[in-house]
């Protein structure tokens, strides 16, 4: 059994961050090995500057490049060294917002117990895809344009079929490091809101590329390229 290092023995205090971000300028949430700009890396650098120590931020999920988050949580540990001052959460929130770019907003920072985990304690995640067959100049970057009128009823019928299943291997990226492809969906439906069609899907967890694959498959149903029976065969 490995012996604890000097770093492991340093007392620490964990904090949760409630935030939102526009993902247009980032290569997703998670820090990339090639140093590309990500939301996680941007926040870690800002926290390290303010707290004067290296900070590792853990997010509740891993959004892809260009994906936005309106209700996101993360946590970090603050090492309580002899010279370390206690964190004033309200003041840190203000300073962090002053230092971060305008496309990242910190809503709140709060102290939690040291076993609380932004990723593993999350009970569900919700994604939305916004689509329209019209050009919406004031929503650029927040919807995808399609050049047909999808059959909303058929897509909702197909979405209900997905709720019958738990194994979503067919919609996952291959050769990823996950222990299981089982996901428990609690919501999957399409709605018409103004000029947009919005797909909402909620689950305890999602596989890599799963949401995009599911959305594209349901759109194939909505444009008549795939039947409900064909969807079942894919799953």
PDB file of C-alpha atoms in Angstrom:
ATOM      1  CA  UNK A   1       0.000   0.000   0.000  1.00  0.00           C
ATOM      2  CA  UNK A   2       1.361   3.435  -0.967  1.00  0.00           C
ATOM      3  CA  UNK A   3       2.423   5.686   1.880  1.00  0.00           C
ATOM      4  CA  UNK A   4       0.791   9.155   2.015  1.00  0.00           C
ATOM      5  CA  UNK A   5       2.961  11.941   0.693  1.00  0.00           C
ATOM      6  CA  UNK A   6       3.588  15.286   2.356  1.00  0.00           C
ATOM      7  CA  UNK A   7       1.026  16.801  -0.051  1.00  0.00           C
ATOM      8  CA  UNK A   8      -1.626  14.270   1.003  1.00  0.00           C
ATOM      9  CA  UNK A   9      -1.161  15.234   4.661  1.00  0.00           C
ATOM     10  CA  UNK A  10      -1.841  18.942   4.097  1.00  0.00           C
ATOM     11  CA  UNK A  11      -5.281  19.844   5.529  1.00  0.00           C
ATOM     12  CA  UNK A  12      -7.747  20.954   2.875  1.00  0.00           C
ATOM     13  CA  UNK A  13     -11.202  22.429   2.568  1.00  0.00           C
ATOM     14  CA  UNK A  14     -13.517  21.672  -0.356  1.00  0.00           C
ATOM     15  CA  UNK A  15     -15.688  24.262  -2.107  1.00  0.00           C
ATOM     16  CA  UNK A  16     -18.475  23.972  -4.661  1.00  0.00           C
ATOM     17  CA  UNK A  17     -18.791  26.466  -7.533  1.00  0.00           C
ATOM     18  CA  UNK A  18     -22.120  27.175  -9.235  1.00  0.00           C
ATOM     19  CA  UNK A  19     -21.463  28.628 -12.680  1.00  0.00           C
ATOM     20  CA  UNK A  20     -22.552  29.043 -16.297  1.00  0.00           C
ATOM     21  CA  UNK A  21     -20.607  29.491 -19.504  1.00  0.00           C
ATOM     22  CA  UNK A  22     -20.896  30.145 -23.198  1.00  0.00           C
ATOM     23  CA  UNK A  23     -18.850  27.376 -24.770  1.00  0.00           C
ATOM     24  CA  UNK A  24     -18.309  29.010 -28.178  1.00  0.00           C
ATOM     25  CA  UNK A  25     -14.673  29.934 -27.556  1.00  0.00           C
ATOM     26  CA  UNK A  26     -13.693  26.743 -25.724  1.00  0.00           C
ATOM     27  CA  UNK A  27     -12.741  23.199 -26.673  1.00  0.00           C
ATOM     28  CA  UNK A  28     -15.203  21.840 -24.133  1.00  0.00           C
ATOM     29  CA  UNK A  29     -15.075  21.782 -20.345  1.00  0.00           C
ATOM     30  CA  UNK A  30     -12.209  19.389 -19.666  1.00  0.00           C
ATOM     31  CA  UNK A  31      -8.548  20.387 -19.818  1.00  0.00           C
ATOM     32  CA  UNK A  32      -6.843  18.975 -22.931  1.00  0.00           C
ATOM     33  CA  UNK A  33      -3.321  17.503 -23.036  1.00  0.00           C
ATOM     34  CA  UNK A  34      -2.332  19.824 -25.898  1.00  0.00           C
ATOM     35  CA  UNK A  35      -3.138  22.940 -23.866  1.00  0.00           C
ATOM     36  CA  UNK A  36      -6.160  24.035 -25.897  1.00  0.00           C
ATOM     37  CA  UNK A  37      -8.477  26.586 -24.302  1.00  0.00           C
ATOM     38  CA  UNK A  38     -11.093  24.933 -22.079  1.00  0.00           C
ATOM     39  CA  UNK A  39     -13.448  26.182 -19.390  1.00  0.00           C
ATOM     40  CA  UNK A  40     -11.795  24.070 -16.692  1.00  0.00           C
ATOM     41  CA  UNK A  41      -8.310  25.351 -17.512  1.00  0.00           C
ATOM     42  CA  UNK A  42      -9.494  28.964 -17.597  1.00  0.00           C
ATOM     43  CA  UNK A  43     -11.097  28.712 -14.141  1.00  0.00           C
ATOM     44  CA  UNK A  44      -8.112  26.836 -12.672  1.00  0.00           C
ATOM     45  CA  UNK A  45      -5.720  29.550 -13.819  1.00  0.00           C
ATOM     46  CA  UNK A  46      -7.914  32.288 -12.335  1.00  0.00           C
ATOM     47  CA  UNK A  47      -8.274  30.478  -9.002  1.00  0.00           C
ATOM     48  CA  UNK A  48      -4.530  29.805  -8.835  1.00  0.00           C
ATOM     49  CA  UNK A  49      -3.878  33.519  -9.328  1.00  0.00           C
ATOM     50  CA  UNK A  50      -6.311  34.539  -6.585  1.00  0.00           C
ATOM     51  CA  UNK A  51      -5.514  31.787  -4.058  1.00  0.00           C
ATOM     52  CA  UNK A  52      -1.772  31.668  -4.824  1.00  0.00           C
ATOM     53  CA  UNK A  53      -1.683  27.891  -5.022  1.00  0.00           C
ATOM     54  CA  UNK A  54      -2.259  25.267  -7.698  1.00  0.00           C
ATOM     55  CA  UNK A  55      -5.953  24.418  -7.956  1.00  0.00           C
ATOM     56  CA  UNK A  56      -7.594  21.405  -9.592  1.00  0.00           C
ATOM     57  CA  UNK A  57     -11.246  21.969 -10.508  1.00  0.00           C
ATOM     58  CA  UNK A  58     -13.567  18.962 -10.971  1.00  0.00           C
ATOM     59  CA  UNK A  59     -16.741  19.485 -13.001  1.00  0.00           C
ATOM     60  CA  UNK A  60     -20.109  17.736 -12.732  1.00  0.00           C
ATOM     61  CA  UNK A  61     -19.822  16.716 -16.395  1.00  0.00           C
ATOM     62  CA  UNK A  62     -17.695  17.022 -19.527  1.00  0.00           C
ATOM     63  CA  UNK A  63     -19.350  19.161 -22.159  1.00  0.00           C
ATOM     64  CA  UNK A  64     -18.000  18.984 -25.714  1.00  0.00           C
ATOM     65  CA  UNK A  65     -16.480  21.768 -27.776  1.00  0.00           C
ATOM     66  CA  UNK A  66     -18.916  24.630 -28.334  1.00  0.00           C
ATOM     67  CA  UNK A  67     -21.495  23.334 -25.835  1.00  0.00           C
ATOM     68  CA  UNK A  68     -22.956  25.860 -23.397  1.00  0.00           C
ATOM     69  CA  UNK A  69     -23.906  25.299 -19.743  1.00  0.00           C
ATOM     70  CA  UNK A  70     -26.548  27.310 -17.900  1.00  0.00           C
ATOM     71  CA  UNK A  71     -26.503  25.403 -14.603  1.00  0.00           C
ATOM     72  CA  UNK A  72     -23.108  23.794 -13.987  1.00  0.00           C
ATOM     73  CA  UNK A  73     -21.347  22.736 -10.773  1.00  0.00           C
ATOM     74  CA  UNK A  74     -17.710  22.082  -9.966  1.00  0.00           C
ATOM     75  CA  UNK A  75     -15.555  21.669  -6.891  1.00  0.00           C
ATOM     76  CA  UNK A  76     -11.992  22.453  -5.837  1.00  0.00           C
ATOM     77  CA  UNK A  77      -9.854  21.875  -2.754  1.00  0.00           C
ATOM     78  CA  UNK A  78      -8.098  24.698  -0.937  1.00  0.00           C
ATOM     79  CA  UNK A  79      -4.912  23.572   0.801  1.00  0.00           C
ATOM     80  CA  UNK A  80      -4.800  24.975   4.326  1.00  0.00           C
ATOM     81  CA  UNK A  81      -1.098  25.803   4.643  1.00  0.00           C
ATOM     82  CA  UNK A  82       0.184  27.694   7.734  1.00  0.00           C
ATOM     83  CA  UNK A  83       0.191  30.994   5.823  1.00  0.00           C
ATOM     84  CA  UNK A  84      -3.182  30.342   4.154  1.00  0.00           C
ATOM     85  CA  UNK A  85      -6.064  32.679   4.968  1.00  0.00           C
ATOM     86  CA  UNK A  86      -9.647  31.337   5.136  1.00  0.00           C
ATOM     87  CA  UNK A  87     -11.673  31.889   1.975  1.00  0.00           C
ATOM     88  CA  UNK A  88     -14.361  34.554   1.978  1.00  0.00           C
ATOM     89  CA  UNK A  89     -16.741  32.913  -0.518  1.00  0.00           C
ATOM     90  CA  UNK A  90     -18.603  36.084  -1.422  1.00  0.00           C
ATOM     91  CA  UNK A  91     -15.397  38.017  -1.971  1.00  0.00           C
ATOM     92  CA  UNK A  92     -13.844  35.173  -3.991  1.00  0.00           C
ATOM     93  CA  UNK A  93     -16.946  35.018  -6.197  1.00  0.00           C
ATOM     94  CA  UNK A  94     -16.646  38.746  -6.920  1.00  0.00           C
ATOM     95  CA  UNK A  95     -12.899  38.580  -7.638  1.00  0.00           C
ATOM     96  CA  UNK A  96     -13.246  35.487  -9.805  1.00  0.00           C
ATOM     97  CA  UNK A  97     -15.914  37.147 -11.941  1.00  0.00           C
ATOM     98  CA  UNK A  98     -13.661  40.198 -12.291  1.00  0.00           C
ATOM     99  CA  UNK A  99     -10.761  38.062 -13.499  1.00  0.00           C
ATOM    100  CA  UNK A 100     -12.584  35.602 -15.756  1.00  0.00           C
ATOM    101  CA  UNK A 101     -13.684  36.418 -19.329  1.00  0.00           C
ATOM    102  CA  UNK A 102     -17.259  37.588 -19.891  1.00  0.00           C
ATOM    103  CA  UNK A 103     -18.367  34.211 -21.266  1.00  0.00           C
ATOM    104  CA  UNK A 104     -17.959  32.519 -17.859  1.00  0.00           C
ATOM    105  CA  UNK A 105     -20.168  33.553 -14.921  1.00  0.00           C
ATOM    106  CA  UNK A 106     -19.660  32.427 -11.321  1.00  0.00           C
ATOM    107  CA  UNK A 107     -22.986  32.483  -9.468  1.00  0.00           C
ATOM    108  CA  UNK A 108     -21.900  31.193  -6.096  1.00  0.00           C
ATOM    109  CA  UNK A 109     -19.060  29.559  -4.153  1.00  0.00           C
ATOM    110  CA  UNK A 110     -19.784  27.667  -0.965  1.00  0.00           C
ATOM    111  CA  UNK A 111     -17.929  25.547   1.542  1.00  0.00           C
ATOM    112  CA  UNK A 112     -18.923  21.850   1.612  1.00  0.00           C
ATOM    113  CA  UNK A 113     -17.731  18.765   3.446  1.00  0.00           C
ATOM    114  CA  UNK A 114     -14.571  17.244   2.044  1.00  0.00           C
ATOM    115  CA  UNK A 115     -16.254  14.119   0.648  1.00  0.00           C
ATOM    116  CA  UNK A 116     -18.775  16.051  -1.469  1.00  0.00           C
ATOM    117  CA  UNK A 117     -18.115  15.488  -5.181  1.00  0.00           C
ATOM    118  CA  UNK A 118     -19.481  17.578  -8.047  1.00  0.00           C
ATOM    119  CA  UNK A 119     -19.429  14.666 -10.486  1.00  0.00           C
ATOM    120  CA  UNK A 120     -20.203  11.572  -8.436  1.00  0.00           C
ATOM    121  CA  UNK A 121     -22.854  13.204  -6.229  1.00  0.00           C
ATOM    122  CA  UNK A 122     -24.845  14.590  -9.176  1.00  0.00           C
ATOM    123  CA  UNK A 123     -28.082  12.592  -9.489  1.00  0.00           C
ATOM    124  CA  UNK A 124     -28.981  13.737 -13.028  1.00  0.00           C
ATOM    125  CA  UNK A 125     -27.834  15.785 -16.010  1.00  0.00           C
ATOM    126  CA  UNK A 126     -30.055  17.545 -18.549  1.00  0.00           C
ATOM    127  CA  UNK A 127     -29.129  18.508 -22.103  1.00  0.00           C
ATOM    128  CA  UNK A 128     -31.070  20.484 -24.680  1.00  0.00           C
ATOM    129  CA  UNK A 129     -30.668  20.766 -28.439  1.00  0.00           C
ATOM    130  CA  UNK A 130     -32.223  23.814 -30.087  1.00  0.00           C
ATOM    131  CA  UNK A 131     -33.079  23.571 -33.802  1.00  0.00           C
ATOM    132  CA  UNK A 132     -34.853  25.754 -36.336  1.00  0.00           C
ATOM    133  CA  UNK A 133     -35.401  25.779 -40.077  1.00  0.00           C
ATOM    134  CA  UNK A 134     -35.244  29.577 -40.049  1.00  0.00           C
ATOM    135  CA  UNK A 135     -32.361  31.989 -39.745  1.00  0.00           C
ATOM    136  CA  UNK A 136     -32.422  33.465 -36.221  1.00  0.00           C
ATOM    137  CA  UNK A 137     -29.855  36.290 -36.103  1.00  0.00           C
ATOM    138  CA  UNK A 138     -30.255  36.971 -32.384  1.00  0.00           C
ATOM    139  CA  UNK A 139     -29.696  33.330 -31.461  1.00  0.00           C
ATOM    140  CA  UNK A 140     -26.555  32.619 -33.467  1.00  0.00           C
ATOM    141  CA  UNK A 141     -24.437  30.035 -31.672  1.00  0.00           C
ATOM    142  CA  UNK A 142     -27.393  28.824 -29.615  1.00  0.00           C
ATOM    143  CA  UNK A 143     -29.205  26.669 -32.155  1.00  0.00           C
ATOM    144  CA  UNK A 144     -28.555  24.479 -35.192  1.00  0.00           C
ATOM    145  CA  UNK A 145     -30.308  25.195 -38.457  1.00  0.00           C
ATOM    146  CA  UNK A 146     -32.027  22.405 -40.367  1.00  0.00           C
ATOM    147  CA  UNK A 147     -33.462  22.702 -43.862  1.00  0.00           C
ATOM    148  CA  UNK A 148     -36.618  20.658 -43.445  1.00  0.00           C
ATOM    149  CA  UNK A 149     -39.684  20.578 -41.189  1.00  0.00           C
ATOM    150  CA  UNK A 150     -39.370  17.568 -38.867  1.00  0.00           C
ATOM    151  CA  UNK A 151     -42.380  15.540 -37.793  1.00  0.00           C
ATOM    152  CA  UNK A 152     -42.533  16.400 -34.099  1.00  0.00           C
ATOM    153  CA  UNK A 153     -45.091  13.722 -33.270  1.00  0.00           C
ATOM    154  CA  UNK A 154     -42.962  10.983 -34.815  1.00  0.00           C
ATOM    155  CA  UNK A 155     -39.851  12.204 -33.015  1.00  0.00           C
ATOM    156  CA  UNK A 156     -41.686  12.206 -29.687  1.00  0.00           C
ATOM    157  CA  UNK A 157     -42.927   8.680 -30.409  1.00  0.00           C
ATOM    158  CA  UNK A 158     -39.311   7.666 -31.032  1.00  0.00           C
ATOM    159  CA  UNK A 159     -38.141   9.470 -27.887  1.00  0.00           C
ATOM    160  CA  UNK A 160     -40.604   7.413 -25.835  1.00  0.00           C
ATOM    161  CA  UNK A 161     -39.088   4.253 -27.311  1.00  0.00           C
ATOM    162  CA  UNK A 162     -35.660   5.308 -25.993  1.00  0.00           C
ATOM    163  CA  UNK A 163     -37.111   5.455 -22.478  1.00  0.00           C
ATOM    164  CA  UNK A 164     -37.643   1.673 -22.659  1.00  0.00           C
ATOM    165  CA  UNK A 165     -33.905   0.974 -22.844  1.00  0.00           C
ATOM    166  CA  UNK A 166     -30.900   1.269 -20.531  1.00  0.00           C
ATOM    167  CA  UNK A 167     -27.970   0.090 -22.679  1.00  0.00           C
ATOM    168  CA  UNK A 168     -26.942   2.894 -25.052  1.00  0.00           C
ATOM    169  CA  UNK A 169     -23.805   1.331 -26.504  1.00  0.00           C
ATOM    170  CA  UNK A 170     -25.105   2.010 -30.031  1.00  0.00           C
ATOM    171  CA  UNK A 171     -25.011   5.764 -29.386  1.00  0.00           C
ATOM    172  CA  UNK A 172     -21.642   5.914 -27.627  1.00  0.00           C
ATOM    173  CA  UNK A 173     -18.200   6.668 -28.968  1.00  0.00           C
ATOM    174  CA  UNK A 174     -16.154   3.470 -29.112  1.00  0.00           C
ATOM    175  CA  UNK A 175     -13.054   2.652 -27.038  1.00  0.00           C
ATOM    176  CA  UNK A 176     -13.707   5.123 -24.226  1.00  0.00           C
ATOM    177  CA  UNK A 177     -12.700   4.389 -20.641  1.00  0.00           C
ATOM    178  CA  UNK A 178     -16.102   3.728 -19.072  1.00  0.00           C
ATOM    179  CA  UNK A 179     -17.095   0.737 -16.958  1.00  0.00           C
ATOM    180  CA  UNK A 180     -20.669   0.530 -18.251  1.00  0.00           C
ATOM    181  CA  UNK A 181     -22.868   1.859 -21.056  1.00  0.00           C
ATOM    182  CA  UNK A 182     -25.989   1.692 -18.897  1.00  0.00           C
ATOM    183  CA  UNK A 183     -27.868   5.008 -18.547  1.00  0.00           C
ATOM    184  CA  UNK A 184     -31.203   5.595 -16.836  1.00  0.00           C
ATOM    185  CA  UNK A 185     -33.212   8.131 -18.826  1.00  0.00           C
ATOM    186  CA  UNK A 186     -35.861  10.051 -16.888  1.00  0.00           C
ATOM    187  CA  UNK A 187     -36.894  12.492 -19.635  1.00  0.00           C
ATOM    188  CA  UNK A 188     -36.729  12.621 -23.439  1.00  0.00           C
ATOM    189  CA  UNK A 189     -39.066  14.796 -25.509  1.00  0.00           C
ATOM    190  CA  UNK A 190     -39.351  17.412 -28.260  1.00  0.00           C
ATOM    191  CA  UNK A 191     -41.188  20.728 -27.875  1.00  0.00           C
ATOM    192  CA  UNK A 192     -42.006  23.559 -30.263  1.00  0.00           C
ATOM    193  CA  UNK A 193     -41.110  26.915 -28.704  1.00  0.00           C
ATOM    194  CA  UNK A 194     -41.544  29.895 -31.014  1.00  0.00           C
ATOM    195  CA  UNK A 195     -39.438  29.284 -34.127  1.00  0.00           C
ATOM    196  CA  UNK A 196     -37.448  26.473 -32.508  1.00  0.00           C
ATOM    197  CA  UNK A 197     -37.741  22.744 -31.935  1.00  0.00           C
ATOM    198  CA  UNK A 198     -36.130  21.872 -28.610  1.00  0.00           C
ATOM    199  CA  UNK A 199     -35.060  18.363 -27.629  1.00  0.00           C
ATOM    200  CA  UNK A 200     -34.669  17.792 -23.877  1.00  0.00           C
ATOM    201  CA  UNK A 201     -33.032  14.662 -22.507  1.00  0.00           C
ATOM    202  CA  UNK A 202     -32.300  13.888 -18.855  1.00  0.00           C
ATOM    203  CA  UNK A 203     -30.410  10.957 -17.376  1.00  0.00           C
ATOM    204  CA  UNK A 204     -28.312   9.974 -14.386  1.00  0.00           C
ATOM    205  CA  UNK A 205     -25.335   9.897 -16.781  1.00  0.00           C
ATOM    206  CA  UNK A 206     -24.468  10.193 -20.468  1.00  0.00           C
ATOM    207  CA  UNK A 207     -21.887   8.464 -22.635  1.00  0.00           C
ATOM    208  CA  UNK A 208     -19.435  10.340 -24.796  1.00  0.00           C
ATOM    209  CA  UNK A 209     -21.156  11.720 -27.934  1.00  0.00           C
ATOM    210  CA  UNK A 210     -24.400  10.036 -26.832  1.00  0.00           C
ATOM    211  CA  UNK A 211     -26.586  13.156 -26.846  1.00  0.00           C
ATOM    212  CA  UNK A 212     -25.490  14.193 -30.347  1.00  0.00           C
ATOM    213  CA  UNK A 213     -26.008  10.674 -31.685  1.00  0.00           C
ATOM    214  CA  UNK A 214     -29.453  10.348 -30.123  1.00  0.00           C
ATOM    215  CA  UNK A 215     -30.524  13.761 -31.436  1.00  0.00           C
ATOM    216  CA  UNK A 216     -29.344  12.988 -34.961  1.00  0.00           C
ATOM    217  CA  UNK A 217     -31.090   9.601 -34.938  1.00  0.00           C
ATOM    218  CA  UNK A 218     -34.397  11.126 -33.799  1.00  0.00           C
ATOM    219  CA  UNK A 219     -34.094  13.742 -36.532  1.00  0.00           C
ATOM    220  CA  UNK A 220     -33.744  10.910 -39.047  1.00  0.00           C
ATOM    221  CA  UNK A 221     -37.098   9.647 -37.760  1.00  0.00           C
ATOM    222  CA  UNK A 222     -38.535  13.163 -38.028  1.00  0.00           C
ATOM    223  CA  UNK A 223     -37.505  13.533 -41.673  1.00  0.00           C
ATOM    224  CA  UNK A 224     -38.720  10.078 -42.690  1.00  0.00           C
ATOM    225  CA  UNK A 225     -35.310   8.451 -43.158  1.00  0.00           C
ATOM    226  CA  UNK A 226     -35.751   6.046 -40.230  1.00  0.00           C
ATOM    227  CA  UNK A 227     -38.755   4.146 -38.899  1.00  0.00           C
ATOM    228  CA  UNK A 228     -39.563   3.427 -35.248  1.00  0.00           C
ATOM    229  CA  UNK A 229     -38.769  -0.228 -35.937  1.00  0.00           C
ATOM    230  CA  UNK A 230     -35.435   0.850 -37.407  1.00  0.00           C
ATOM    231  CA  UNK A 231     -34.691   2.814 -34.233  1.00  0.00           C
ATOM    232  CA  UNK A 232     -35.336  -0.280 -32.134  1.00  0.00           C
ATOM    233  CA  UNK A 233     -32.928  -2.261 -34.317  1.00  0.00           C
ATOM    234  CA  UNK A 234     -30.226   0.389 -33.791  1.00  0.00           C
ATOM    235  CA  UNK A 235     -30.616   0.247 -30.024  1.00  0.00           C
TER     236      UNK A 235
END
